[in-house]
Amino acid sequence: MPAPSYVLGTSAAERDRLLEQARALEPSSAALLDAIGIAPGWRTVDVGCGPLGIAPQLAARVGSTGEVVAVEPQPAFAAAAREQCESRGLPQVQVIEGSADDLRLPRGHFDLVHARLVMMVAPDKARLLGQLVALARPGGLVALQDFDRAGAGCEPPHPAWPRLDAATAAVYRQRGLDVGFGRRLPALLAAAGLHDVQVRVQARVSHAGDPAHAQFLTLAADLRAPIVAADLIDGRTFDTLLAAAQAHLARPDVMVVHPLLFQAWGRRPV
């Protein structure tokens, strides 16, 4: 069965954006894993890992006696994940080209089942969560991370940002991506029957010189064609807005407030 299409595509530019995003999210993911209390020897799986995911952080915590499986449905991203793990010297990480219902993934096996920025793009969230829960052993954990764009922006503000933000959000919605999904994670886990549901919220800001500082504008530029095609902003105006926003973010006094990252986890009943 072919892999379901990823709403933002699988171009080399998107691969690089996701790798940079993974780098920027390393501290927040490390904080999540430390809060969960992963121990050496744990069996873990990162579902929808993209070109890297959290495999390095998992491998560092479970050690040589543990298990790290990284699962990615897009062939190009799965290949990139293998290359990344090889270059980082992570032989204990097994990368599988597949999805949460891949028959190679043993049910009721993993101490931790993790998915970052996967639920928010999934067309059938309840079905996907059911698959994730099925992978966890009785008493095992399911952990989710998803963005919530409420409050994201730049300070001092610039009139180009809200126009680009509204246009990209509209394209997301057209493609089935829920840009405000993060805050729904705890209720979703509880509804799935998980116990001891906990939640953390990570906030991040950046300034000029931070590689992630202009990531939103990079994403907006990648979505120029569908934005123009949907008559959300005409091409000439889009280019003017993007250039103005880029110049604004290059100023040393401008701060970007990134989307909130909701992290929630719960335990499968014994």
CSV table of C-alpha atoms in Angstrom, one decimal:
chain,number,residue,atom,x,y,z
A,1,MET,CA,0.0,0.0,0.0
A,2,PRO,CA,1.5,3.4,-0.9
A,3,ALA,CA,2.3,5.8,1.9
A,4,PRO,CA,-0.3,8.4,2.6
A,5,SER,CA,0.7,11.8,1.3
A,6,TYR,CA,2.3,14.2,3.7
A,7,VAL,CA,0.5,17.6,3.6
A,8,LEU,CA,3.7,19.6,3.2
A,9,GLY,CA,5.4,17.4,0.6
A,10,THR,CA,8.6,15.5,0.7
A,11,SER,CA,11.0,17.8,-1.2
A,12,ALA,CA,14.6,18.2,-0.3
A,13,ALA,CA,13.7,21.6,1.1
A,14,GLU,CA,11.0,20.2,3.3
A,15,ARG,CA,13.5,17.4,4.5
A,16,ASP,CA,16.0,20.1,5.4
A,17,ARG,CA,13.3,22.2,7.2
A,18,LEU,CA,12.3,19.1,9.2
A,19,LEU,CA,15.9,18.4,10.1
A,20,GLU,CA,16.4,22.0,11.3
A,21,GLN,CA,13.1,21.7,13.2
A,22,ALA,CA,14.3,18.5,14.9
A,23,ARG,CA,17.5,20.3,15.9
A,24,ALA,CA,15.6,23.2,17.4
A,25,LEU,CA,13.2,20.9,19.3
A,26,GLU,CA,16.0,18.8,20.8
A,27,PRO,CA,15.9,20.6,24.2
A,28,SER,CA,12.1,20.4,24.6
A,29,SER,CA,12.1,16.7,23.6
A,30,ALA,CA,14.9,16.0,26.0
A,31,ALA,CA,12.9,17.7,28.8
A,32,LEU,CA,9.9,15.5,27.9
A,33,LEU,CA,11.9,12.3,28.0
A,34,ASP,CA,13.5,13.3,31.3
A,35,ALA,CA,10.0,14.1,32.8
A,36,ILE,CA,8.8,10.7,31.7
A,37,GLY,CA,11.8,9.1,33.3
A,38,ILE,CA,13.1,6.8,30.5
A,39,ALA,CA,15.5,4.2,31.8
A,40,PRO,CA,18.2,2.0,30.3
A,41,GLY,CA,16.7,-1.1,28.6
A,42,TRP,CA,13.4,0.5,27.6
A,43,ARG,CA,11.8,-0.6,24.4
A,44,THR,CA,10.8,2.6,22.5
A,45,VAL,CA,9.3,3.5,19.2
A,46,ASP,CA,9.1,6.9,17.5
A,47,VAL,CA,6.2,6.9,15.0
A,48,GLY,CA,6.2,9.4,12.1
A,49,CYS,CA,9.9,10.3,12.7
A,50,GLY,CA,10.4,12.2,9.4
A,51,PRO,CA,14.1,12.5,8.5
A,52,LEU,CA,15.3,12.1,12.1
A,53,GLY,CA,12.7,12.5,14.9
A,54,ILE,CA,13.9,11.9,18.5
A,55,ALA,CA,15.9,8.7,17.8
A,56,PRO,CA,19.2,10.3,19.1
A,57,GLN,CA,17.6,11.3,22.4
A,58,LEU,CA,15.9,7.9,22.8
A,59,ALA,CA,19.1,6.0,22.1
A,60,ALA,CA,21.1,8.1,24.6
A,61,ARG,CA,18.6,7.1,27.3
A,62,VAL,CA,17.9,3.5,26.7
A,63,GLY,CA,21.5,2.6,26.1
A,64,SER,CA,22.9,-0.6,24.5
A,65,THR,CA,20.4,-2.8,26.3
A,66,GLY,CA,17.4,-0.8,25.0
A,67,GLU,CA,15.5,-0.7,21.8
A,68,VAL,CA,14.8,2.2,19.5
A,69,VAL,CA,12.5,1.9,16.5
A,70,ALA,CA,11.9,4.8,14.2
A,71,VAL,CA,8.9,4.5,11.8
A,72,GLU,CA,8.3,6.8,8.8
A,73,PRO,CA,5.8,6.2,6.0
A,74,GLN,CA,7.5,8.5,3.4
A,75,PRO,CA,10.3,6.7,1.6
A,76,ALA,CA,12.4,9.8,1.1
A,77,PHE,CA,12.2,10.7,4.8
A,78,ALA,CA,12.8,7.1,6.0
A,79,ALA,CA,16.0,7.0,3.8
A,80,ALA,CA,17.1,10.3,5.3
A,81,ALA,CA,16.5,9.0,8.8
A,82,ARG,CA,18.7,6.0,8.1
A,83,GLU,CA,21.5,8.2,6.8
A,84,GLN,CA,21.2,10.5,9.9
A,85,CYS,CA,21.4,7.6,12.3
A,86,GLU,CA,24.4,6.1,10.5
A,87,SER,CA,26.2,9.4,10.4
A,88,ARG,CA,25.5,9.9,14.1
A,89,GLY,CA,26.8,6.4,15.0
A,90,LEU,CA,23.4,5.0,16.2
A,91,PRO,CA,23.5,1.4,15.2
A,92,GLN,CA,20.9,0.4,17.8
A,93,VAL,CA,18.3,2.5,16.0
A,94,GLN,CA,16.1,0.5,13.5
A,95,VAL,CA,14.4,2.6,10.9
A,96,ILE,CA,11.3,1.1,9.4
A,97,GLU,CA,9.6,2.5,6.3
A,98,GLY,CA,6.0,2.1,7.4
A,99,SER,CA,3.2,3.4,9.6
A,100,ALA,CA,1.8,2.7,13.0
A,101,ASP,CA,-0.2,-0.3,11.8
A,102,ASP,CA,2.9,-1.9,10.1
A,103,LEU,CA,2.9,-5.7,10.9
A,104,ARG,CA,6.6,-5.6,11.7
A,105,LEU,CA,5.8,-3.6,14.9
A,106,PRO,CA,4.9,-6.0,17.7
A,107,ARG,CA,1.7,-5.1,19.5
A,108,GLY,CA,1.7,-4.7,23.3
A,109,HIS,CA,5.5,-4.5,23.2
A,110,PHE,CA,6.9,-1.0,23.8
A,111,ASP,CA,7.5,0.8,27.1
A,112,LEU,CA,7.2,4.1,25.3
A,113,VAL,CA,5.3,4.9,22.1
A,114,HIS,CA,6.0,8.5,20.9
A,115,ALA,CA,4.7,10.6,18.0
A,116,ARG,CA,5.7,14.3,17.5
A,117,LEU,CA,3.8,16.6,15.1
A,118,VAL,CA,2.0,13.6,13.7
A,119,MET,CA,-1.5,13.7,15.2
A,120,MET,CA,-2.0,17.3,14.0
A,121,VAL,CA,-1.6,16.1,10.3
A,122,ALA,CA,-3.4,12.8,10.7
A,123,PRO,CA,-6.8,12.7,8.9
A,124,ASP,CA,-8.2,10.1,11.3
A,125,LYS,CA,-6.8,11.0,14.7
A,126,ALA,CA,-8.8,8.5,16.7
A,127,ARG,CA,-7.7,5.6,14.5
A,128,LEU,CA,-4.1,6.6,14.7
A,129,LEU,CA,-4.2,7.0,18.4
A,130,GLY,CA,-5.7,3.6,18.7
A,131,GLN,CA,-2.8,2.1,16.7
A,132,LEU,CA,-0.3,3.9,19.0
A,133,VAL,CA,-2.0,2.6,22.1
A,134,ALA,CA,-2.0,-0.9,20.7
A,135,LEU,CA,1.8,-0.8,20.4
A,136,ALA,CA,2.3,0.0,24.1
A,137,ARG,CA,2.6,-2.8,26.6
A,138,PRO,CA,0.1,-2.9,29.4
A,139,GLY,CA,1.4,-0.2,31.8
A,140,GLY,CA,3.5,1.3,29.0
A,141,LEU,CA,3.3,5.0,28.0
A,142,VAL,CA,2.1,6.8,24.9
A,143,ALA,CA,3.5,10.3,24.5
A,144,LEU,CA,2.4,12.9,21.9
A,145,GLN,CA,3.8,16.3,21.0
A,146,ASP,CA,2.0,18.8,18.8
A,147,PHE,CA,2.1,22.5,18.1
A,148,ASP,CA,-0.5,25.1,18.9
A,149,ARG,CA,0.0,28.4,17.0
A,150,ALA,CA,-2.0,30.6,19.3
A,151,GLY,CA,0.2,33.5,20.3
A,152,ALA,CA,2.9,32.9,17.8
A,153,GLY,CA,4.3,36.0,16.1
A,154,CYS,CA,7.0,38.6,16.2
A,155,GLU,CA,7.7,41.4,18.6
A,156,PRO,CA,7.8,44.3,17.7
A,157,PRO,CA,4.9,43.3,15.4
A,158,HIS,CA,5.0,43.8,11.7
A,159,PRO,CA,1.9,44.0,9.4
A,160,ALA,CA,3.3,41.4,7.0
A,161,TRP,CA,3.3,38.7,9.6
A,162,PRO,CA,-0.4,38.3,10.3
A,163,ARG,CA,-1.2,38.3,6.6
A,164,LEU,CA,1.3,35.6,5.9
A,165,ASP,CA,0.2,33.7,9.0
A,166,ALA,CA,-3.5,33.8,8.0
A,167,ALA,CA,-2.7,32.6,4.4
A,168,THR,CA,-0.5,29.7,5.6
A,169,ALA,CA,-3.1,28.7,8.2
A,170,ALA,CA,-5.7,28.6,5.4
A,171,VAL,CA,-3.6,26.3,3.3
A,172,TYR,CA,-3.0,24.1,6.3
A,173,ARG,CA,-6.8,23.8,6.9
A,174,GLN,CA,-7.3,23.0,3.2
A,175,ARG,CA,-4.9,20.1,3.6
A,176,GLY,CA,-6.4,18.8,6.8
A,177,LEU,CA,-3.7,20.2,9.2
A,178,ASP,CA,-5.0,21.4,12.5
A,179,VAL,CA,-2.8,24.4,13.6
A,180,GLY,CA,-4.4,24.6,17.0
A,181,PHE,CA,-4.4,20.9,17.9
A,182,GLY,CA,-1.8,20.9,20.7
A,183,ARG,CA,-4.1,21.9,23.5
A,184,ARG,CA,-6.4,19.0,22.7
A,185,LEU,CA,-3.9,16.3,23.4
A,186,PRO,CA,-4.6,15.6,27.1
A,187,ALA,CA,-8.4,15.1,26.4
A,188,LEU,CA,-7.6,12.9,23.4
A,189,LEU,CA,-5.4,10.6,25.5
A,190,ALA,CA,-7.9,10.4,28.3
A,191,ALA,CA,-10.7,9.6,25.8
A,192,ALA,CA,-8.5,6.8,24.5
A,193,GLY,CA,-8.6,5.2,27.9
A,194,LEU,CA,-5.1,6.1,29.1
A,195,HIS,CA,-4.4,6.7,32.8
A,196,ASP,CA,-2.3,9.3,34.6
A,197,VAL,CA,-2.4,11.7,31.7
A,198,GLN,CA,0.1,14.5,32.2
A,199,VAL,CA,0.8,17.6,30.1
A,200,ARG,CA,3.6,20.1,29.7
A,201,VAL,CA,3.8,23.2,27.5
A,202,GLN,CA,7.0,24.4,26.0
A,203,ALA,CA,7.4,28.0,24.8
A,204,ARG,CA,10.3,29.3,22.8
A,205,VAL,CA,11.6,32.6,21.5
A,206,SER,CA,14.4,33.4,19.1
A,207,HIS,CA,16.4,36.4,17.7
A,208,ALA,CA,18.4,37.0,14.6
A,209,GLY,CA,21.2,34.5,14.3
A,210,ASP,CA,19.1,31.6,15.6
A,211,PRO,CA,18.8,29.0,12.7
A,212,ALA,CA,15.1,28.6,13.6
A,213,HIS,CA,14.4,32.4,13.8
A,214,ALA,CA,12.9,32.7,10.3
A,215,GLN,CA,11.5,29.1,10.0
A,216,PHE,CA,8.0,30.4,9.7
A,217,LEU,CA,8.9,32.6,6.8
A,218,THR,CA,10.7,29.7,5.1
A,219,LEU,CA,7.6,27.6,5.5
A,220,ALA,CA,5.5,30.5,4.1
A,221,ALA,CA,7.8,30.7,1.1
A,222,ASP,CA,7.4,27.0,0.5
A,223,LEU,CA,3.7,27.5,0.4
A,224,ARG,CA,3.7,30.4,-2.0
A,225,ALA,CA,2.3,28.5,-4.9
A,226,PRO,CA,-0.8,27.1,-3.1
A,227,ILE,CA,-1.4,30.5,-1.4
A,228,VAL,CA,-1.4,32.3,-4.7
A,229,ALA,CA,-3.5,29.5,-6.4
A,230,ALA,CA,-6.1,29.8,-3.7
A,231,ASP,CA,-6.3,33.6,-4.2
A,232,LEU,CA,-5.4,34.1,-0.6
A,233,ILE,CA,-2.6,36.6,-1.6
A,234,ASP,CA,-1.6,37.5,-5.1
A,235,GLY,CA,2.0,36.7,-6.1
A,236,ARG,CA,3.4,40.2,-6.2
A,237,THR,CA,1.9,41.1,-2.9
A,238,PHE,CA,3.2,37.9,-1.4
A,239,ASP,CA,6.7,38.6,-2.5
A,240,THR,CA,6.5,42.1,-1.1
A,241,LEU,CA,5.2,40.9,2.3
A,242,LEU,CA,7.8,38.1,2.5
A,243,ALA,CA,10.7,40.5,1.8
A,244,ALA,CA,9.4,43.0,4.3
A,245,ALA,CA,9.0,40.3,7.0
A,246,GLN,CA,12.5,38.9,6.3
A,247,ALA,CA,14.0,42.4,6.7
A,248,HIS,CA,12.1,42.9,9.9
A,249,LEU,CA,13.3,39.6,11.4
A,250,ALA,CA,16.9,40.5,10.5
A,251,ARG,CA,16.8,43.3,13.0
A,252,PRO,CA,18.6,42.5,16.3
A,253,ASP,CA,15.8,43.9,18.4
A,254,VAL,CA,13.1,41.7,16.9
A,255,MET,CA,12.0,38.6,18.8
A,256,VAL,CA,10.0,35.7,17.3
A,257,VAL,CA,7.6,33.9,19.6
A,258,HIS,CA,7.3,30.3,18.2
A,259,PRO,CA,4.2,28.2,18.4
A,260,LEU,CA,3.5,26.5,21.8
A,261,LEU,CA,4.6,22.9,21.9
A,262,PHE,CA,2.1,20.8,23.9
A,263,GLN,CA,3.6,17.5,25.3
A,264,ALA,CA,1.2,15.0,26.8
A,265,TRP,CA,1.5,11.4,27.9
A,266,GLY,CA,-0.5,8.7,29.5
A,267,ARG,CA,-0.2,5.1,30.6
A,268,ARG,CA,-2.0,2.2,29.0
A,269,PRO,CA,-4.1,0.3,31.6
A,270,VAL,CA,-2.5,-2.9,32.9
